[in-house]
mmCIF file of C-alpha atoms in Angstrom:
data_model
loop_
_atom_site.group_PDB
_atom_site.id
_atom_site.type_symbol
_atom_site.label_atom_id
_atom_site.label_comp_id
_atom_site.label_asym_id
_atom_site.label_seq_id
_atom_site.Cartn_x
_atom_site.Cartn_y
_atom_site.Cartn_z
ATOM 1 C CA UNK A 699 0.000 0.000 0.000
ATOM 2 C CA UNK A 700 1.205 3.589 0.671
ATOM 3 C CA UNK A 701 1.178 5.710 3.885
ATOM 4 C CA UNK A 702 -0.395 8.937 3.505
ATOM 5 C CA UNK A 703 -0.512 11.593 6.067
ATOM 6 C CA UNK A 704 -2.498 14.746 6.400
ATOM 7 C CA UNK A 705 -1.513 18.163 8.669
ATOM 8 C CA UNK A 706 -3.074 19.908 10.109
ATOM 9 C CA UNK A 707 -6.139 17.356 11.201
ATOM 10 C CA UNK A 708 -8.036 19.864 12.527
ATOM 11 C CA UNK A 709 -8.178 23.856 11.757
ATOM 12 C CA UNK A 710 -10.388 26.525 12.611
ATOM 13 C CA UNK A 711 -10.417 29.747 11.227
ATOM 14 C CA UNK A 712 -11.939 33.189 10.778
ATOM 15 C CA UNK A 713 -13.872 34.031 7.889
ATOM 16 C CA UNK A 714 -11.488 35.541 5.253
ATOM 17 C CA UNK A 715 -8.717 34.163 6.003
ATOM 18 C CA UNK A 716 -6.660 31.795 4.222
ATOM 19 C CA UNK A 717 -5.739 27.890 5.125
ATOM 20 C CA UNK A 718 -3.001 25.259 4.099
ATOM 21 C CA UNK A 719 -3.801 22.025 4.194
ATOM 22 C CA UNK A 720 -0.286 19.377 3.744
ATOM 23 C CA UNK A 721 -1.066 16.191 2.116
ATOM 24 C CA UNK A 722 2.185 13.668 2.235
ATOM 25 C CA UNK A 723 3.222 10.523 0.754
ATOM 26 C CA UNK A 724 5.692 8.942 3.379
ATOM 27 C CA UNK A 725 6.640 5.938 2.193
ATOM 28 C CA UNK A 726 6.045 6.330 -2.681
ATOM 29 C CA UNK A 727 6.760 9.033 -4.461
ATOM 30 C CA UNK A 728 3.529 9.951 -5.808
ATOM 31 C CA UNK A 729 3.113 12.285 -9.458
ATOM 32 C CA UNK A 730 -0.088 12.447 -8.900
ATOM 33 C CA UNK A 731 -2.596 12.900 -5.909
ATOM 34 C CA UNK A 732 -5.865 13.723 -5.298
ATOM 35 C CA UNK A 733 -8.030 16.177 -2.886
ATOM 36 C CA UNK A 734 -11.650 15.467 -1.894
ATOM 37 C CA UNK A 735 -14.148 17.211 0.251
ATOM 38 C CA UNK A 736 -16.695 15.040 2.584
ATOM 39 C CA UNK A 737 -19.789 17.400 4.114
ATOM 40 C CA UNK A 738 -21.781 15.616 7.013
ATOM 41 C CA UNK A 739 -23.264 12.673 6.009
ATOM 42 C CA UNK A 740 -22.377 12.279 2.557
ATOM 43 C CA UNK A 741 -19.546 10.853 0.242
ATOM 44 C CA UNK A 742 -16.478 11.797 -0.590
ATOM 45 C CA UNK A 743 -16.269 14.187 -4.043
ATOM 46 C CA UNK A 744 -13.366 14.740 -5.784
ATOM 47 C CA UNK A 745 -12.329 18.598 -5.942
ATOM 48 C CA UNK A 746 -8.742 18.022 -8.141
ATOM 49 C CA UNK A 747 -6.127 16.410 -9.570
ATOM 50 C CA UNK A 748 -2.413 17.555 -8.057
ATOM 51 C CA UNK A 749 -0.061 16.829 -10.894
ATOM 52 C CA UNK A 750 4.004 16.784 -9.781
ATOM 53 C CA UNK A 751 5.601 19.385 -12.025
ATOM 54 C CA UNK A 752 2.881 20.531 -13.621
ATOM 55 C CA UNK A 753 -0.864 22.715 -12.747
ATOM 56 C CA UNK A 754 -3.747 20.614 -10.634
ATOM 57 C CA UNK A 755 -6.741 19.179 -13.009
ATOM 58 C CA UNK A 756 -9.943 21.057 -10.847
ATOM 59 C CA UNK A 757 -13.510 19.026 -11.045
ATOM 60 C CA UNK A 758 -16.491 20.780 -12.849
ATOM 61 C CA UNK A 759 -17.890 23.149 -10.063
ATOM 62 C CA UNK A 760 -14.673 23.869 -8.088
ATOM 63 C CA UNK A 761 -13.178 27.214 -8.412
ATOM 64 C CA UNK A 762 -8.936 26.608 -8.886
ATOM 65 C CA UNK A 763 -8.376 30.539 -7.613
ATOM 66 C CA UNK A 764 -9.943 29.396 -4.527
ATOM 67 C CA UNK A 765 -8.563 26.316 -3.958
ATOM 68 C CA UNK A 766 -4.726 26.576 -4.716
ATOM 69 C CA UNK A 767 -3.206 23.270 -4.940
ATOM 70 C CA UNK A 768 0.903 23.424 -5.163
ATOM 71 C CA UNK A 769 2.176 19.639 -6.029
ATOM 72 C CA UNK A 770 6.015 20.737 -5.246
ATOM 73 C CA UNK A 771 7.166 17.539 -4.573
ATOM 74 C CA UNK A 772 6.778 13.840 -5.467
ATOM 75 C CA UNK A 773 6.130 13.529 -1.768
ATOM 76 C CA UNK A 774 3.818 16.848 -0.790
ATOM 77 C CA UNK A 775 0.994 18.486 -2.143
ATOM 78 C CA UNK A 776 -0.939 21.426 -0.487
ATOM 79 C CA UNK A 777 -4.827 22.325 -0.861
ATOM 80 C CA UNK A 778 -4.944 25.807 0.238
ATOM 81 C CA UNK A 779 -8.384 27.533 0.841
ATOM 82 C CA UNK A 780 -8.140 31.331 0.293
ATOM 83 C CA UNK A 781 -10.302 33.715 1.956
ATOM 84 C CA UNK A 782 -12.252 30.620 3.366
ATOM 85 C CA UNK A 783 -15.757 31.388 4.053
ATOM 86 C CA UNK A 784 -18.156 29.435 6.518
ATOM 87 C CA UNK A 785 -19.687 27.183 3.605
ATOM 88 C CA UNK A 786 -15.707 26.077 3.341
ATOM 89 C CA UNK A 787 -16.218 24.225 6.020
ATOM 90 C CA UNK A 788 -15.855 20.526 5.422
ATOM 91 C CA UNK A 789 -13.516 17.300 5.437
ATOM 92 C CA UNK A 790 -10.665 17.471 2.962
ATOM 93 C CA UNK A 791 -8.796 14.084 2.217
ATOM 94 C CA UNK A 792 -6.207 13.334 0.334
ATOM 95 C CA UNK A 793 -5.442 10.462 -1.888
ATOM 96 C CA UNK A 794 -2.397 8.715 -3.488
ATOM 97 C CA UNK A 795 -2.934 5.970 -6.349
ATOM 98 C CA UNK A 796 -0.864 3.581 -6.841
ATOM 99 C CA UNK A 797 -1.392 0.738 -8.936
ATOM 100 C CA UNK A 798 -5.021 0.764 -9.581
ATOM 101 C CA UNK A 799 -5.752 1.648 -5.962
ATOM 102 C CA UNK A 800 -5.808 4.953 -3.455
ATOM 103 C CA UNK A 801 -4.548 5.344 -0.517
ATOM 104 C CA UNK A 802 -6.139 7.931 1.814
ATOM 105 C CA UNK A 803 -4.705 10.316 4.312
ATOM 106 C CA UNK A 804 -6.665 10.913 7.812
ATOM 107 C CA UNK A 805 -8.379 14.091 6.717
ATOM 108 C CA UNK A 806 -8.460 17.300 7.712
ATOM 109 C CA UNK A 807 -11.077 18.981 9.223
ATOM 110 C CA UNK A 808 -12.157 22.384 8.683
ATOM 111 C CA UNK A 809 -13.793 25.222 10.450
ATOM 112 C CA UNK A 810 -14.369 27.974 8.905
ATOM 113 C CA UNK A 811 -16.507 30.763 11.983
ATOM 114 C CA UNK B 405 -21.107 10.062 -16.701
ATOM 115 C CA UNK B 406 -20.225 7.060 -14.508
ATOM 116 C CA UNK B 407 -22.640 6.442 -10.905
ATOM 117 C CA UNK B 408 -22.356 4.079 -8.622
ATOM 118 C CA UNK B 409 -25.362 3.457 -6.282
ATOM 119 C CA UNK B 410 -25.130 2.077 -2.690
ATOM 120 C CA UNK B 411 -28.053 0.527 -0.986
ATOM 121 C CA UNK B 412 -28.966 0.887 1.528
ATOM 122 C CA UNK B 413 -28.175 4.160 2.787
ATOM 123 C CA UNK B 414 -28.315 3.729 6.257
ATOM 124 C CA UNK B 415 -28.512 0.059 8.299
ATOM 125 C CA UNK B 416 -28.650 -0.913 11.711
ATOM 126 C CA UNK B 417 -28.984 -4.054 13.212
ATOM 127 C CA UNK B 418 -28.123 -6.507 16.441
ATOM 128 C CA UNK B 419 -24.734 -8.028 16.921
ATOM 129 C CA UNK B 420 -24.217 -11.042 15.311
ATOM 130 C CA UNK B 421 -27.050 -10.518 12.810
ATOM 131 C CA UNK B 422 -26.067 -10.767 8.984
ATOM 132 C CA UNK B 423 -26.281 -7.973 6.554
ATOM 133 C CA UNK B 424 -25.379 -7.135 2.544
ATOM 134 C CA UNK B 425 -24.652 -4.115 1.115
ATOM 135 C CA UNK B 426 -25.026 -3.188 -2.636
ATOM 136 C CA UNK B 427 -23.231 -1.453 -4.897
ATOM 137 C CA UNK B 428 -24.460 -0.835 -8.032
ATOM 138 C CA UNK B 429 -23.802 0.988 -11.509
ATOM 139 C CA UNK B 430 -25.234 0.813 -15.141
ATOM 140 C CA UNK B 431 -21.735 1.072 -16.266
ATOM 141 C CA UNK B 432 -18.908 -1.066 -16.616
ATOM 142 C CA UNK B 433 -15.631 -0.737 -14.379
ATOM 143 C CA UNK B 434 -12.498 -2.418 -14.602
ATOM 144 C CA UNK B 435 -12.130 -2.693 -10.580
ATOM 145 C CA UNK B 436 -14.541 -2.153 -7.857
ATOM 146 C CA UNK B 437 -13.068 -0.984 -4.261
ATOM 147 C CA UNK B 438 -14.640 -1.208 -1.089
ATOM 148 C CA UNK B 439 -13.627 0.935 1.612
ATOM 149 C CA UNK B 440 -14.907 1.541 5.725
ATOM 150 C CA UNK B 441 -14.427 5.060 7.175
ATOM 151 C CA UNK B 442 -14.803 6.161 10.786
ATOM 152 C CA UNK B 443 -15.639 9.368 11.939
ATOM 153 C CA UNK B 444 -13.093 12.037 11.323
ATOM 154 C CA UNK B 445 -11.106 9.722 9.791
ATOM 155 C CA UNK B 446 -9.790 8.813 6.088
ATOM 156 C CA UNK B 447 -11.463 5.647 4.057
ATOM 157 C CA UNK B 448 -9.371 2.807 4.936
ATOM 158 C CA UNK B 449 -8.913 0.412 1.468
ATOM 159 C CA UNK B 450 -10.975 -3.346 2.127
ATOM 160 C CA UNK B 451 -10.770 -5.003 -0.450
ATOM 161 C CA UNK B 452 -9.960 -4.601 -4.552
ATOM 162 C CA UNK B 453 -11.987 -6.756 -7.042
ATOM 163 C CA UNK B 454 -11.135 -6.673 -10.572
ATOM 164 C CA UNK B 455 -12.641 -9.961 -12.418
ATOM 165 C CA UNK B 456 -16.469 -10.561 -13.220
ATOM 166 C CA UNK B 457 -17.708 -13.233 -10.860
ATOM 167 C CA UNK B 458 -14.687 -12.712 -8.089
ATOM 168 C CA UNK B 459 -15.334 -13.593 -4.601
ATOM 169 C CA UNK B 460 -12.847 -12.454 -2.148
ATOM 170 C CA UNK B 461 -13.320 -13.112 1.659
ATOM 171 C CA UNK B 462 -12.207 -11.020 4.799
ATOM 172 C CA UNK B 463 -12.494 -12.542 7.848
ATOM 173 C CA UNK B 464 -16.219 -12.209 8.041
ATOM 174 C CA UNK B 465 -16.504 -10.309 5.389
ATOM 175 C CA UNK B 466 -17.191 -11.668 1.587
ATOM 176 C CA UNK B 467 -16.771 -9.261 -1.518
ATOM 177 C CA UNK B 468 -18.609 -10.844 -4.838
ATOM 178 C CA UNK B 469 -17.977 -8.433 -8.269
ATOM 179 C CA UNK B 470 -21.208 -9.243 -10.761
ATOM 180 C CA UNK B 471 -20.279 -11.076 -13.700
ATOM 181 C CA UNK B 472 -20.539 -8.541 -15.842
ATOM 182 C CA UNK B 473 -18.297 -5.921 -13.794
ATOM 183 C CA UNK B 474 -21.237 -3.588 -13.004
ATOM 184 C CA UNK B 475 -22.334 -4.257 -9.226
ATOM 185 C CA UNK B 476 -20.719 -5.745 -6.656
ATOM 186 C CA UNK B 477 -21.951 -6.978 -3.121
ATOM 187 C CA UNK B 478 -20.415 -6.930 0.691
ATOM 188 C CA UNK B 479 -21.822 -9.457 3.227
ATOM 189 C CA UNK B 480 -21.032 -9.383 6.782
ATOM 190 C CA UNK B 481 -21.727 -12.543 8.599
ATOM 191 C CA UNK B 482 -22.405 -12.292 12.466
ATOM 192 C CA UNK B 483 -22.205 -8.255 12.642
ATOM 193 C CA UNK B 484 -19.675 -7.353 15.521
ATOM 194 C CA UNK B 485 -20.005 -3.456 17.091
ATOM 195 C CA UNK B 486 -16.569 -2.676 15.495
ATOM 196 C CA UNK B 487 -17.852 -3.547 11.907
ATOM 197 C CA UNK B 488 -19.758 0.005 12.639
ATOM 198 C CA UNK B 489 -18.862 2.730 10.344
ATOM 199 C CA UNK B 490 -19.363 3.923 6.731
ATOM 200 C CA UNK B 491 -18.992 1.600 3.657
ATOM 201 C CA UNK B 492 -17.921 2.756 0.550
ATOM 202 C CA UNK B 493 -17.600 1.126 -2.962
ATOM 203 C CA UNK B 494 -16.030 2.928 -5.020
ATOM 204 C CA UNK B 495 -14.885 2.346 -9.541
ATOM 205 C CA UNK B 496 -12.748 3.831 -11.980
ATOM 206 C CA UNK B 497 -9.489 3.719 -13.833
ATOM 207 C CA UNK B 498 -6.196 5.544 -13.859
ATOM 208 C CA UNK B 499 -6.652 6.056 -10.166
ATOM 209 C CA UNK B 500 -9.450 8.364 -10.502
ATOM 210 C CA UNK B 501 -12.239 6.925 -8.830
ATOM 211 C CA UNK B 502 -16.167 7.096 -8.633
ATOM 212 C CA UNK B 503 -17.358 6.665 -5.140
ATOM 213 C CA UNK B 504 -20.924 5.660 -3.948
ATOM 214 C CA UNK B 505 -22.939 7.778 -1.006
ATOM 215 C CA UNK B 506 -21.944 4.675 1.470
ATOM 216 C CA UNK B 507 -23.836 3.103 3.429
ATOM 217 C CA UNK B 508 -23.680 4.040 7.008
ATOM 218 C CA UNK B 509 -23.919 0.664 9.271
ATOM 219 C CA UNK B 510 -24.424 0.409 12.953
ATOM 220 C CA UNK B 511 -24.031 -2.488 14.999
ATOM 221 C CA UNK B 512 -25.788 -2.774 18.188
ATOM 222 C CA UNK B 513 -24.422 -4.771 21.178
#
């Protein structure tokens, strides 16, 4: 499999402000990952693509100048929220494939108040 | 577009009752996962299936994948409290994968 980890697990912020949310592969180096957001009750949905080396592939729906994803290593990406707003708020996991599988990180929960 | 559809939704039951969930979709996918996530926590991988007609086991759990690679089926036999949590199948290729709503199980004692 593949170990993936997620920091911070939990965040809570102001409205307005911006968040960064790490997303590492400890164990594979990984040229591509993937970020989803889980609301209460309901299944996971893919927000983007983080491509190594070059820009993330962003789902139909998600806005990429508000979710910044930098992939600046074969080993890190980063989701960061900008000027987060209170309907930000949500579970954001990250994935790494390997072989026809993904491997999840632990989330990372987010308040935005 | 590609949908998978779990059923049922939500599912609770005694310990050491028996339960399936399905998983189903009108299209065809060249591997089904099946995953169980806990509160606050990421999906954790079960099981892989990737031929039509596969039956993998786990413990006392028992994947089947439909013959014709569009459905696929978890049984639990004799439901234990710490098989509670949130099932999820979940298709697709190239690592990009389609997941179901889950279905949320609890497991009385």
């Amino acid at each position: 499999g593949a170990v993936v980890s997620q920091h911070p697990s939990r965040v809570i912020c102001k409205s307005g402000t911006s968040v960064k949310i790490e997303c590492r592969s400890l164990d594979f180096q990984a040229t591509t990952m993937f970020w989803y957001r889980q609301f209460p009750k309901q299944s996971l949905m893919l927000m983007a693509t983080s491509n190594e080396g070059s820009k993330a592939t962003y789902e139909q729906g998600v806005e990429k100048d508000k979710f910044l994803i930098n992939h600046a290593s074969l080993t890190l990406s980063t989701l960061t929220v900008t000027s987060a707003h209170p309907e930000d708020s949500s579970f954001y996991i990250c994935s790494v494939p390997r072989y026809n599988e993904q491997f999840f990180g632990p989330g990372t929960r987010l308040t935005v108040l | 577009t590609q949908l998978l559809e779990q059923s049922p939704q939500f599912l609770s039951i005694q310990e050491g009752e028996n339960l399936t969930v399905y998983c189903n979709s009108s299209s065809v996918f060249s591997s089904l996962q099946w995953y169980r996530q806990e509160p606050g926590e990421g999906p954790v991988l079960l099981v892989t299936v990737v031929t039509g007609g596969e039956v993998k086991k786990l413990k006392r759990l028992t994947f089947q994948f439909g013959d014709a690679r569009k459905d696929s089926s978890l049984h639990i036999t004799a439901a234990q409290p710490g098989d509670t949590g949130l099932y999820l199948c979940a298709g697709g290729s190239q690592g990009n994968l389609i997941f179901g709503k889950g279905t949320k199980l609890s497991v009385k004692p």
